[in-house]
CSV table of N, CA and C in Angstrom, one decimal:
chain,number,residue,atom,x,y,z
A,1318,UNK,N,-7.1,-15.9,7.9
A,1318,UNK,CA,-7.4,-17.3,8.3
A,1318,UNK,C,-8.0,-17.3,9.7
A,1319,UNK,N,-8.9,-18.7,10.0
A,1319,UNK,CA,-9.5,-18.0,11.0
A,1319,UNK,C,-9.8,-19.6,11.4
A,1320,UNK,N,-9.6,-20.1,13.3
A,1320,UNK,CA,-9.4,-21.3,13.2
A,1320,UNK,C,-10.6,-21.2,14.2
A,1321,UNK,N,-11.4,-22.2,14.5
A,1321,UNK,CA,-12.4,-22.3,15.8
A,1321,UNK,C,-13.1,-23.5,15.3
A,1322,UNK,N,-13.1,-24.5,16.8
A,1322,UNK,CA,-13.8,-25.8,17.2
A,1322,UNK,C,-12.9,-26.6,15.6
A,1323,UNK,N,-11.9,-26.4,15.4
A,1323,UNK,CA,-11.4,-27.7,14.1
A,1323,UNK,C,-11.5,-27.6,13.1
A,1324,UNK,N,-12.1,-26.1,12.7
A,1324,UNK,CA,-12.1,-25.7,11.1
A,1324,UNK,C,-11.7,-24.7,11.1
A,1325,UNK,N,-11.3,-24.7,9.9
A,1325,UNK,CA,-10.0,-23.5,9.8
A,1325,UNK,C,-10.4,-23.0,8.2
A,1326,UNK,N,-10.9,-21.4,7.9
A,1326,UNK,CA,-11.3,-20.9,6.8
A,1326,UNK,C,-10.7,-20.0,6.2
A,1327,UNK,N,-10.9,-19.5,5.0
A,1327,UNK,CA,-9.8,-18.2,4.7
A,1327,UNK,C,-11.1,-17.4,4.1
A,1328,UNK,N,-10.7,-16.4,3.2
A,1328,UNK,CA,-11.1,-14.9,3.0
A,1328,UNK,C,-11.3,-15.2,1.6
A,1329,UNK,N,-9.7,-14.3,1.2
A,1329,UNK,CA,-9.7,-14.2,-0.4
A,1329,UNK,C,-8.9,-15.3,-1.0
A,1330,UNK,N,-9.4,-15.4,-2.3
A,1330,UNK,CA,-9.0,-16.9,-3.1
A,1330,UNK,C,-7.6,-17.0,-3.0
A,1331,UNK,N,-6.9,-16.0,-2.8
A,1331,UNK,CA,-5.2,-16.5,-2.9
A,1331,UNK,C,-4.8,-16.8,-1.4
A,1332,UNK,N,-5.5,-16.7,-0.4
A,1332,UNK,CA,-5.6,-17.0,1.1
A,1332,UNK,C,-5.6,-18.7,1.4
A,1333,UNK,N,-6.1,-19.5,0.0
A,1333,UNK,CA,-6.5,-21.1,-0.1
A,1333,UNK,C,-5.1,-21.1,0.1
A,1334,UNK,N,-4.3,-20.6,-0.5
A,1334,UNK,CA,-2.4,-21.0,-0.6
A,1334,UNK,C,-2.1,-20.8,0.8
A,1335,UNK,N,-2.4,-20.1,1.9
A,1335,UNK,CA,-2.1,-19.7,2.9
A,1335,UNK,C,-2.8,-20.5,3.9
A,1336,UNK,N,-4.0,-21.3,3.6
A,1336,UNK,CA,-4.3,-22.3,4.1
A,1336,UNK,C,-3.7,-23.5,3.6
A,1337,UNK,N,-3.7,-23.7,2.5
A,1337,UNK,CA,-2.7,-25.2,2.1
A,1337,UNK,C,-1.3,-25.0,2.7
A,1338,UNK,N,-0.4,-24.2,3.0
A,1338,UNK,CA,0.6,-24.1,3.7
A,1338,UNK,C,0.5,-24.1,5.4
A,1339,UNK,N,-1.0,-23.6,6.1
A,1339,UNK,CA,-1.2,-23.7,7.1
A,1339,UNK,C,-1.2,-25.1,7.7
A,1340,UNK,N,-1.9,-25.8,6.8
A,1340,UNK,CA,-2.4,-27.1,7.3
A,1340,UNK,C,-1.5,-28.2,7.1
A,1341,UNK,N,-0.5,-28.4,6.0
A,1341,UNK,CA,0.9,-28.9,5.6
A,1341,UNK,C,1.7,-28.7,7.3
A,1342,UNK,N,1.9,-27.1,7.4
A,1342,UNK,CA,2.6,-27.2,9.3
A,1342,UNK,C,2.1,-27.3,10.1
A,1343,UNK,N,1.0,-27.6,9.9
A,1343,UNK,CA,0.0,-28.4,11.5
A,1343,UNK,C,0.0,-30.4,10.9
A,1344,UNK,N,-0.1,-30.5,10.4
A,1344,UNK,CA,0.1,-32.1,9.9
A,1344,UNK,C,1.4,-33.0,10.2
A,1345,UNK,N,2.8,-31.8,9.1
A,1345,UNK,CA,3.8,-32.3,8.8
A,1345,UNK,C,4.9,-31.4,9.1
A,1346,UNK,N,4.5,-30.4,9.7
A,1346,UNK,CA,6.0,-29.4,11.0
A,1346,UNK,C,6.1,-28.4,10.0
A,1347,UNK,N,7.2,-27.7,10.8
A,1347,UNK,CA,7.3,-25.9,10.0
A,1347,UNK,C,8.4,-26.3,8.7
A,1348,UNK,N,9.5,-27.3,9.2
A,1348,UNK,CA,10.5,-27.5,7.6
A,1348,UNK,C,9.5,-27.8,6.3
A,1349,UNK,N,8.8,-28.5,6.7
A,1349,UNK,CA,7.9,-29.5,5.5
A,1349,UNK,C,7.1,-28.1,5.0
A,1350,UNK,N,6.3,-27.5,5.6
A,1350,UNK,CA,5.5,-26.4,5.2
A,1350,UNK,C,6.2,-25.1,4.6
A,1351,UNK,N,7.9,-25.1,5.3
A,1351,UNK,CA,8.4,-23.8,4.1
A,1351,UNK,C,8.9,-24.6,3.2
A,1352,UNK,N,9.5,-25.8,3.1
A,1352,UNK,CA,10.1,-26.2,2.1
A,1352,UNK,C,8.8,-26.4,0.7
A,1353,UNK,N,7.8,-26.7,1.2
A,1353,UNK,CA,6.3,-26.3,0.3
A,1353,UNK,C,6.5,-25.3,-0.1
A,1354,UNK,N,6.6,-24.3,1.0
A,1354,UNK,CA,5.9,-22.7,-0.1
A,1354,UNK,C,6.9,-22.7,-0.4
A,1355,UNK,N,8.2,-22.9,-0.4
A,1355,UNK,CA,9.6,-22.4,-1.0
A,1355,UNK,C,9.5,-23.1,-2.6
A,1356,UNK,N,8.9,-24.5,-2.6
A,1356,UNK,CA,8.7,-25.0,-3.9
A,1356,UNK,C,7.7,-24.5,-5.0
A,1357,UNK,N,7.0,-23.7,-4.1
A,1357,UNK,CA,5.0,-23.4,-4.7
A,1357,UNK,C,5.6,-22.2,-4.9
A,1358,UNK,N,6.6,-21.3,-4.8
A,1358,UNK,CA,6.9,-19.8,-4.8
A,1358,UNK,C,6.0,-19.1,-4.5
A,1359,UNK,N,5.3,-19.9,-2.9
A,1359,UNK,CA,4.6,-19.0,-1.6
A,1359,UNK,C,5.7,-18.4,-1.0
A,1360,UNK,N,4.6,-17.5,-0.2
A,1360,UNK,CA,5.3,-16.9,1.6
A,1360,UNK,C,5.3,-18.7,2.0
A,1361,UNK,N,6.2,-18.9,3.1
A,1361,UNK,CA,6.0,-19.7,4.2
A,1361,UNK,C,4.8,-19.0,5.8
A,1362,UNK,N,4.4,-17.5,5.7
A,1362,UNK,CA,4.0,-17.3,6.4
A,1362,UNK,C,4.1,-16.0,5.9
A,1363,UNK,N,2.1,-15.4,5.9
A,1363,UNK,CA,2.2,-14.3,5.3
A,1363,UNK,C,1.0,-13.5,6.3
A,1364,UNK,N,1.1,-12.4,7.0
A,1364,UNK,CA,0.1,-12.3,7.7
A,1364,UNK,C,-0.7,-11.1,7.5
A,1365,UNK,N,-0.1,-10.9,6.7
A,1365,UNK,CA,-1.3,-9.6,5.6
A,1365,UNK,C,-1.7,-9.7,4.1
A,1366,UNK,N,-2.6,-9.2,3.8
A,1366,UNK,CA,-2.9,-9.3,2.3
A,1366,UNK,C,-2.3,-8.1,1.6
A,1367,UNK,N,-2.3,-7.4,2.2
A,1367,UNK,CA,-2.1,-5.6,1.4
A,1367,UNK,C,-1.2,-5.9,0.9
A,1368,UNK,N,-0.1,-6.5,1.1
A,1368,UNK,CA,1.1,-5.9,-1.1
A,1368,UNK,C,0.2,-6.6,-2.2
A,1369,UNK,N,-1.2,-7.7,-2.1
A,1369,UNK,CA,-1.7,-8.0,-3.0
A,1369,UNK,C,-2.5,-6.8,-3.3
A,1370,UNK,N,-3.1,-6.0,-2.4
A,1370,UNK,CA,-4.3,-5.0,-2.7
A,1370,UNK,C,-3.9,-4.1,-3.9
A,1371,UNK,N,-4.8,-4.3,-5.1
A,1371,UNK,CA,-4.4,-3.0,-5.9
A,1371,UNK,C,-5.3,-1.9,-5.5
A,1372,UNK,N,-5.4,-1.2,-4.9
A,1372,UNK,CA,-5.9,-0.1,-4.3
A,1372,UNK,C,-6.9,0.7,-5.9
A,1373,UNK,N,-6.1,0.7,-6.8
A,1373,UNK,CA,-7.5,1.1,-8.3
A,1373,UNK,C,-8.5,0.1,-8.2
A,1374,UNK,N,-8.6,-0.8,-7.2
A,1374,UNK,CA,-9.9,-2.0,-7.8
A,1374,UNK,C,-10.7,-1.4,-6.4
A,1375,UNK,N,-10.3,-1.1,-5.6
A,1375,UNK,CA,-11.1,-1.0,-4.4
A,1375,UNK,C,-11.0,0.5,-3.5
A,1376,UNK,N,-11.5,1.1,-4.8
A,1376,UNK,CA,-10.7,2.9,-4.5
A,1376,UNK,C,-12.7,3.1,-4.0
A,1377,UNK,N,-12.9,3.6,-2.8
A,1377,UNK,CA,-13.8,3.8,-1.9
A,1377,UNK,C,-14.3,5.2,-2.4
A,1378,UNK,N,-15.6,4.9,-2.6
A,1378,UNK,CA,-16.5,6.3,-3.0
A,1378,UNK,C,-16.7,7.4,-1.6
A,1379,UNK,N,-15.3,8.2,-2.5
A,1379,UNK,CA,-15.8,9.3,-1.4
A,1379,UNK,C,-16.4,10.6,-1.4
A,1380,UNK,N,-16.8,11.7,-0.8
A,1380,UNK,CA,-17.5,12.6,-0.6
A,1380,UNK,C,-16.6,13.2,-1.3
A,1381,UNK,N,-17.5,14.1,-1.9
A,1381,UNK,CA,-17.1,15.0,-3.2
A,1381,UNK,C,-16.2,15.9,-2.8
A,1382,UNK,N,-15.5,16.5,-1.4
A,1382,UNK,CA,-14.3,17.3,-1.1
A,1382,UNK,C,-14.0,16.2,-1.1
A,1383,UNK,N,-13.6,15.2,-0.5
A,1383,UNK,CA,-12.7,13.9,-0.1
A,1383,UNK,C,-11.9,13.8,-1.5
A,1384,UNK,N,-13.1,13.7,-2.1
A,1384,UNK,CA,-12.6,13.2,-3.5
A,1384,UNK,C,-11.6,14.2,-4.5
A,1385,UNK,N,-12.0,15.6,-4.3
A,1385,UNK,CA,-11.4,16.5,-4.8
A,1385,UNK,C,-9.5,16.4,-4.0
A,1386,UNK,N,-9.4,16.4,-2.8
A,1386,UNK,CA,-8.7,16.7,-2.1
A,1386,UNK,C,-7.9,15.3,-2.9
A,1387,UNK,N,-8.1,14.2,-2.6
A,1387,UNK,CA,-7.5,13.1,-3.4
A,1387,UNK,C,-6.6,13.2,-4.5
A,1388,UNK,N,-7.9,13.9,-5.7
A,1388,UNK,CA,-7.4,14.3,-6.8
A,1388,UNK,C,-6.2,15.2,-6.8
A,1389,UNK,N,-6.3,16.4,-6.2
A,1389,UNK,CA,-5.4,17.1,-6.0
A,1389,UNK,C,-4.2,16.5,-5.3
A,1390,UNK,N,-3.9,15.7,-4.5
A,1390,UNK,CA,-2.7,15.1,-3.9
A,1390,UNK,C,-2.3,14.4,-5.7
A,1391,UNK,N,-3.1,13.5,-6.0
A,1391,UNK,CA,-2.3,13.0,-6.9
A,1391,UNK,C,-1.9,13.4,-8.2
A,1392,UNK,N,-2.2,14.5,-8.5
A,1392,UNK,CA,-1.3,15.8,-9.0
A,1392,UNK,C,-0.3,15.9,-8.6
A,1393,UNK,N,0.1,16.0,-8.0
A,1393,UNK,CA,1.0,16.6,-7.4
A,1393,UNK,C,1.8,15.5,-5.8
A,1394,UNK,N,2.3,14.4,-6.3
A,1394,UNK,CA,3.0,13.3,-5.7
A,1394,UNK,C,4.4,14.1,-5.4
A,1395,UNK,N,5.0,14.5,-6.3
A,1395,UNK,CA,6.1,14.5,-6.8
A,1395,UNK,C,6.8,16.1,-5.8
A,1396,UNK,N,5.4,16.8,-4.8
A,1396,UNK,CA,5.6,18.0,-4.6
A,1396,UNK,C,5.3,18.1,-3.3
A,1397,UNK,N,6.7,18.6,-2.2
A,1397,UNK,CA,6.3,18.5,-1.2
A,1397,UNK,C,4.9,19.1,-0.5
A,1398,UNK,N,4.4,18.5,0.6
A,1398,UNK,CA,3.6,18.9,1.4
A,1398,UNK,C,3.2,20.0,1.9
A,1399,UNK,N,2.4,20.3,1.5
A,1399,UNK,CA,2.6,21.9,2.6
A,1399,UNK,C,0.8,22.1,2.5
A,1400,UNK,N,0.4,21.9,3.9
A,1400,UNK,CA,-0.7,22.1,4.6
A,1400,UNK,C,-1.6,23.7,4.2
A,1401,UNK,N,-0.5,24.4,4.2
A,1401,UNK,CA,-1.4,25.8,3.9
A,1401,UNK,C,-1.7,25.9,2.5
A,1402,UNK,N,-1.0,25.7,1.7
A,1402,UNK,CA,-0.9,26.0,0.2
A,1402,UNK,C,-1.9,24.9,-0.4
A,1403,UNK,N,-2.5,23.6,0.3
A,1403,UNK,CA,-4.0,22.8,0.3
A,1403,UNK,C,-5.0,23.7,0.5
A,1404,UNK,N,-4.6,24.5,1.7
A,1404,UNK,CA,-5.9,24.3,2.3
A,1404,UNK,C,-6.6,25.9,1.3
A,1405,UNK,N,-5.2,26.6,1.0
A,1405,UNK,CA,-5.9,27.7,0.5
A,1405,UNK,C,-6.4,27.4,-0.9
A,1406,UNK,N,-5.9,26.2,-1.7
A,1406,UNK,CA,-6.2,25.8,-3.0
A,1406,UNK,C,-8.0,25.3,-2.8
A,1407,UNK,N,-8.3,25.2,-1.2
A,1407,UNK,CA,-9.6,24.8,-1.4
A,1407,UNK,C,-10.9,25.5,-0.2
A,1408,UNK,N,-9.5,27.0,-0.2
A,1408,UNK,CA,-10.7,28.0,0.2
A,1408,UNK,C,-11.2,27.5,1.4
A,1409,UNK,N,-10.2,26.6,2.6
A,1409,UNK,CA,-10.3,26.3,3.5
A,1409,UNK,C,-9.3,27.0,4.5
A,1410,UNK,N,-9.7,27.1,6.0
A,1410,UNK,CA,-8.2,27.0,7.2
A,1410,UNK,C,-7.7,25.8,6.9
A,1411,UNK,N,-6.4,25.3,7.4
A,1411,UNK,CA,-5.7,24.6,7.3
A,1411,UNK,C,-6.4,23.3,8.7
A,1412,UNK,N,-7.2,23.5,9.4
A,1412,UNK,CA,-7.7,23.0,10.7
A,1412,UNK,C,-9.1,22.8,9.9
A,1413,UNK,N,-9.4,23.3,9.2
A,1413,UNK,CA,-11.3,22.6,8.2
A,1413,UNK,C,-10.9,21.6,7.4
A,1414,UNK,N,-9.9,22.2,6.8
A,1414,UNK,CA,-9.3,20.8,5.8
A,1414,UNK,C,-8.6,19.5,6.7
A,1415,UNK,N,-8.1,19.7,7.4
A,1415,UNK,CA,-7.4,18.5,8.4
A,1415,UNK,C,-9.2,18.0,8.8
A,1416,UNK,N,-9.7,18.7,9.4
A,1416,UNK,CA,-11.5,18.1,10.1
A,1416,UNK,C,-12.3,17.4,8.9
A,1417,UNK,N,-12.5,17.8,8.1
A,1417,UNK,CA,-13.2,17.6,7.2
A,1417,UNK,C,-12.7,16.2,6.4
A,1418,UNK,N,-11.3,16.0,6.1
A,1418,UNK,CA,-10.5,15.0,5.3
A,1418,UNK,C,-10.7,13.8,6.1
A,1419,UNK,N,-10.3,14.2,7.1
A,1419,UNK,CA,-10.6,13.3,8.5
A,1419,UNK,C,-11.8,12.7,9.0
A,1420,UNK,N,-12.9,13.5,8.9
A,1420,UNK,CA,-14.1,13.0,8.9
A,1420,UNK,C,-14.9,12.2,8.1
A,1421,UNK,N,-13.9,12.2,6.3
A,1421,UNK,CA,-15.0,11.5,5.2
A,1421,UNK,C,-14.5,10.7,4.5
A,1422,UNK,N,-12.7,10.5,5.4
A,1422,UNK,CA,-11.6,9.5,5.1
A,1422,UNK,C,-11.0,8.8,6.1
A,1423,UNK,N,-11.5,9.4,7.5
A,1423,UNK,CA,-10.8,8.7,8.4
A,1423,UNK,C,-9.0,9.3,8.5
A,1424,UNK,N,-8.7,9.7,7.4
A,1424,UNK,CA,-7.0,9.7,7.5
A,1424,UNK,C,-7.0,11.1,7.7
A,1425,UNK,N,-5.7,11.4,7.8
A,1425,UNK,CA,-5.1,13.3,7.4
A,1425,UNK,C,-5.2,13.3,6.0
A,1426,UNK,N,-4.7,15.0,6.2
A,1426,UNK,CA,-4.1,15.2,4.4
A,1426,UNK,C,-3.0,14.0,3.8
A,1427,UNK,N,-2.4,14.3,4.5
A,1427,UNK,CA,-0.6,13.5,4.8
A,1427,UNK,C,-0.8,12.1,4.2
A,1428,UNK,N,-1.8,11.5,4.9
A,1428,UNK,CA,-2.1,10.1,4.9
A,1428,UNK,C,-2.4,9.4,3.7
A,1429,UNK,N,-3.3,10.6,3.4
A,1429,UNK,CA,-4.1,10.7,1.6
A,1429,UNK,C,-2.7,10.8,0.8
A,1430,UNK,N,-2.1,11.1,0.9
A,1430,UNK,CA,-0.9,11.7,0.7
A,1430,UNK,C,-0.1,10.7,0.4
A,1431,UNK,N,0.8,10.0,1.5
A,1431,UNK,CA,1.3,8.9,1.6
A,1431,UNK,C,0.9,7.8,1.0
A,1432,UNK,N,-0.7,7.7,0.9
A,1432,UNK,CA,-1.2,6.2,0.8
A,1432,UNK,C,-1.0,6.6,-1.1
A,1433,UNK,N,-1.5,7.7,-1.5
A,1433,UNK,CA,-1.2,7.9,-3.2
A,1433,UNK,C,0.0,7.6,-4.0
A,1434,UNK,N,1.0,8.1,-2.6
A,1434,UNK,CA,2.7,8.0,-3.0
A,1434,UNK,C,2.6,6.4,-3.0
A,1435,UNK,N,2.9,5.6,-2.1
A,1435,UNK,CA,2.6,4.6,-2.1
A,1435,UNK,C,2.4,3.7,-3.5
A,1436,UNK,N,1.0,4.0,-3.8
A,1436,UNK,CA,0.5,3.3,-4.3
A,1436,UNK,C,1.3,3.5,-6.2
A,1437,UNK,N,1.5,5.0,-6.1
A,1437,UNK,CA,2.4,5.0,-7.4
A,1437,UNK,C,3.6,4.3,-8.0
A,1438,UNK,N,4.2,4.1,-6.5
A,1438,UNK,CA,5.4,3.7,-6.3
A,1438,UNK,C,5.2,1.9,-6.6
A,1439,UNK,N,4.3,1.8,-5.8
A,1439,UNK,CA,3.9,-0.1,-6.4
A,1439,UNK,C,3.9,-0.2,-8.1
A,1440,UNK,N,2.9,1.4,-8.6
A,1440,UNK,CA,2.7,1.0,-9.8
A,1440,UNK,C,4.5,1.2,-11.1
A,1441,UNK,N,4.9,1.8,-10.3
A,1441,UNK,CA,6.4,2.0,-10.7
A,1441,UNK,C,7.3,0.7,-10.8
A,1442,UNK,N,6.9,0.3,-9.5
A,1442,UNK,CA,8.0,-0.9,-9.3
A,1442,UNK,C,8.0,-2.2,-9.9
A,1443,UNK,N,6.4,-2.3,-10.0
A,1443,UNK,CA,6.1,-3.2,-11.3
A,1443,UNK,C,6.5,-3.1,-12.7
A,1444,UNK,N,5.9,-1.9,-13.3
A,1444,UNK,CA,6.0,-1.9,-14.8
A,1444,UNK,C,6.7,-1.2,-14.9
A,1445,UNK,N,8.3,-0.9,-14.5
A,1445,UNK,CA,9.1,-0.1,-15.2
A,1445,UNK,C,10.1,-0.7,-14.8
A,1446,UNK,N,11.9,-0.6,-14.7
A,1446,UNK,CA,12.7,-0.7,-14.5
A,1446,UNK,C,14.0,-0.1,-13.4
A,1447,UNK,N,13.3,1.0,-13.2
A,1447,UNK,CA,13.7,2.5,-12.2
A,1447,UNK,C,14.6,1.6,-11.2
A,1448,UNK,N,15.6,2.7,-11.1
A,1448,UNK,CA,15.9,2.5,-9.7
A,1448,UNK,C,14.7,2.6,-8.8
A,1449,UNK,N,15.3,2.3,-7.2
A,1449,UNK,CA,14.6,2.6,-6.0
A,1449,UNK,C,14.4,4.3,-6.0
A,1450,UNK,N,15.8,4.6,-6.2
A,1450,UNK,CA,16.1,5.6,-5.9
A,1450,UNK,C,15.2,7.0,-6.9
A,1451,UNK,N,15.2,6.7,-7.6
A,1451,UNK,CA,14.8,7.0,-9.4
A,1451,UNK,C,13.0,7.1,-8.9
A,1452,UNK,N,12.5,6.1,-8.0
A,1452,UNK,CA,11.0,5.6,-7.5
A,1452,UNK,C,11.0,6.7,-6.7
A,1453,UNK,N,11.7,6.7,-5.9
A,1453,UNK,CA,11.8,7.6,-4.6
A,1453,UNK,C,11.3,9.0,-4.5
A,1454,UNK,N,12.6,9.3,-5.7
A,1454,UNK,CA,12.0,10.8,-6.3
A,1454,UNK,C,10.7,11.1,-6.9
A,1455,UNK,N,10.6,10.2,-7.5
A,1455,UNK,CA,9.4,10.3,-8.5
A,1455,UNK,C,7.9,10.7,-8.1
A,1456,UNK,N,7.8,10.2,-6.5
A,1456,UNK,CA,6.7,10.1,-5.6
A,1456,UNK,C,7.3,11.1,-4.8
A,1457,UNK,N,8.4,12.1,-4.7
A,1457,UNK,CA,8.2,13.0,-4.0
A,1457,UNK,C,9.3,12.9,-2.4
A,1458,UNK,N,9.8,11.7,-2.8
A,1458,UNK,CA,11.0,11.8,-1.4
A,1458,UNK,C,12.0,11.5,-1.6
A,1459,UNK,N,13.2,12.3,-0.3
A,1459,UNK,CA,14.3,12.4,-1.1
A,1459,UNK,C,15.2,11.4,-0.5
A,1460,UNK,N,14.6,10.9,0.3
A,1460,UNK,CA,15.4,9.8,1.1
A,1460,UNK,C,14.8,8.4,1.0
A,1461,UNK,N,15.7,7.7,0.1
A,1461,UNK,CA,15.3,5.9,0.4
A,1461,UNK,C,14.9,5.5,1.8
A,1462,UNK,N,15.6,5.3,2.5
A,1462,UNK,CA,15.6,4.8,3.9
A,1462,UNK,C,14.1,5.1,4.1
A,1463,UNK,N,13.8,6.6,4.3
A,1463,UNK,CA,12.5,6.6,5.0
A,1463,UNK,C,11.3,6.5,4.4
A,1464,UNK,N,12.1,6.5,2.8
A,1464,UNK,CA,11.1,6.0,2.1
A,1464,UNK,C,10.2,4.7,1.8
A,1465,UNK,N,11.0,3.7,2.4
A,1465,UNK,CA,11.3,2.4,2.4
A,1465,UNK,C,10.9,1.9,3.3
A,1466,UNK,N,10.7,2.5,4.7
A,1466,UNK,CA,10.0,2.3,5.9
A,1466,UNK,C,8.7,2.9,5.7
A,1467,UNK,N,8.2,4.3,5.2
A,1467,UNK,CA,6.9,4.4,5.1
A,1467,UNK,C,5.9,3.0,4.1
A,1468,UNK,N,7.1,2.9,2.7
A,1468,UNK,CA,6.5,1.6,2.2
A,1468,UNK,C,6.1,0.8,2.9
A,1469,UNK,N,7.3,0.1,3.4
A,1469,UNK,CA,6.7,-0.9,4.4
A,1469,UNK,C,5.2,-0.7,5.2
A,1470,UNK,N,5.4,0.0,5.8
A,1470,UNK,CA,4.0,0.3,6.7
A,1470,UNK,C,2.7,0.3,6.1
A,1471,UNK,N,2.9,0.6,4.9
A,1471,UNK,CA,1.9,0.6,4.2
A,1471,UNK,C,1.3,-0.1,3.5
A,1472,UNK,N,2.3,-1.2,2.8
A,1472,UNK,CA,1.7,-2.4,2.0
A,1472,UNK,C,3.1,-3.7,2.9
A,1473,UNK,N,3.3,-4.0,3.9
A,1473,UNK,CA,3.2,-4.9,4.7
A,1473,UNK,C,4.8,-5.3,3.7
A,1474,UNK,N,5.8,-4.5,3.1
A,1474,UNK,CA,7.2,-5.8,2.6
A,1474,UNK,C,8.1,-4.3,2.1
A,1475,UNK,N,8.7,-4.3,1.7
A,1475,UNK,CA,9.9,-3.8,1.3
A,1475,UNK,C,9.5,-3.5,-0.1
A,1476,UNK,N,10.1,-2.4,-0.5
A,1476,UNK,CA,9.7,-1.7,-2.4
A,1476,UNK,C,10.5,-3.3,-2.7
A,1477,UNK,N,11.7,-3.6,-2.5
A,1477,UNK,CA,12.4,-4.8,-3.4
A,1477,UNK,C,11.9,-5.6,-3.3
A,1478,UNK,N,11.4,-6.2,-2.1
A,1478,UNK,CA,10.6,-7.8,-2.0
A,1478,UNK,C,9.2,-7.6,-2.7
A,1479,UNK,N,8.5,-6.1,-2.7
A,1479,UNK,CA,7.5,-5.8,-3.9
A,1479,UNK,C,7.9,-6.4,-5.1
A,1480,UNK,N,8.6,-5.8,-5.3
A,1480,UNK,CA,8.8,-5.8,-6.8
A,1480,UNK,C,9.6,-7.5,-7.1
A,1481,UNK,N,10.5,-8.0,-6.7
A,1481,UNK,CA,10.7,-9.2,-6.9
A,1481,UNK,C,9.1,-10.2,-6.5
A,1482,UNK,N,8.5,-10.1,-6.1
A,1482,UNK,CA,7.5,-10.8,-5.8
A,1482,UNK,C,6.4,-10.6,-7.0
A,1483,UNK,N,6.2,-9.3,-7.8
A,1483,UNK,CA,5.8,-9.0,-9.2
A,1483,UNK,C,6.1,-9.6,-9.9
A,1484,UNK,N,7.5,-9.5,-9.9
A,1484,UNK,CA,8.4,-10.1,-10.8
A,1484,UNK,C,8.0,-11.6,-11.6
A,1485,UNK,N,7.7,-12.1,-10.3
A,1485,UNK,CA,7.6,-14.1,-10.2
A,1485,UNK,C,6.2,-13.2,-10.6
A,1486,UNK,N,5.3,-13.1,-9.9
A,1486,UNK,CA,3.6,-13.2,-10.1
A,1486,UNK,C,3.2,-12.9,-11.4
A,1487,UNK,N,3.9,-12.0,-11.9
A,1487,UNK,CA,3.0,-10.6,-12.6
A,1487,UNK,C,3.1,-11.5,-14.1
């Protein structure tokens, strides 16, 4: 949302809700504007889009190692990390593959990594029933807690407020 000289615009179509709730607490105060979204089963205040991003609709054409390297992480979610056992699967040092991933993705291996885990884990928490814990493993970690905070970081809420928020939407 984006405000200058008295107009105030949004982005993506579900962002109109984030402006009808904007403009409700600039009119009629902050009670009036959550007690809205609380009735409309909005955020009261949402300052990212990413838990909506489904990442399959806006998966970025990448360079054909990029792409390979990708593929290969998502093989293998479920299997810890290990930098050398990549890089020899692609006939690279372990410092070409880090340069190279980095240069045609912006991220690390890791990141590639994480952002796949991630995203499995959304597709988990939606259409299945799993525990957290049960999600956890599944993508490859053995700890909730830190698993739960990389979530976060990555799609902007909590695996539960994910999935309860599916829940209502989906």
């Amino acid at each position: 949302m984006l405000e200058d000289a008295g107009v105030t615009t949004t982005g993506a179509v579900s962002s109109a809700f984030d402006l009808a709730i904007h403009l409700v607490k600039r009119a009629l105060g902050a009670a009036v504007a959550t007690a809205t979204a609380r009735d409309s089963l909005l955020p009261d205040q949402r300052l990212s889009q990413s838990p909506f991003v489904d990442a399959r609709m806006v998966q970025p054409d990448l360079p054909p190692f990029a792409q390979q390297v990708a593929q290969w992480l998502d093989t293998r979610l479920a299997k810890p990390f290990q930098l050398t056992q990549m890089a020899q699967a692609f006939c690279v040092s372990s410092s070409t593959l880090r340069r190279r991933v980095k240069a045609e993705t912006g991220h690390t291996p890791l990141a590639l990594l994480q952002r796949a885990r991630v995203e499995k884990a959304k597709q988990l928490l939606h259409s299945t029933h799993w525990s957290l814990a049960r999600i956890t493993e599944a993508v490859g970690y053995a700890d909730i807690a830190s698993f739960t905070r990389l979530f976060a970081r990555w799609v902007g809420e909590s695996p539960a407020r994910y999935r309860r928020r599916k829940a209502v939407s989906g």
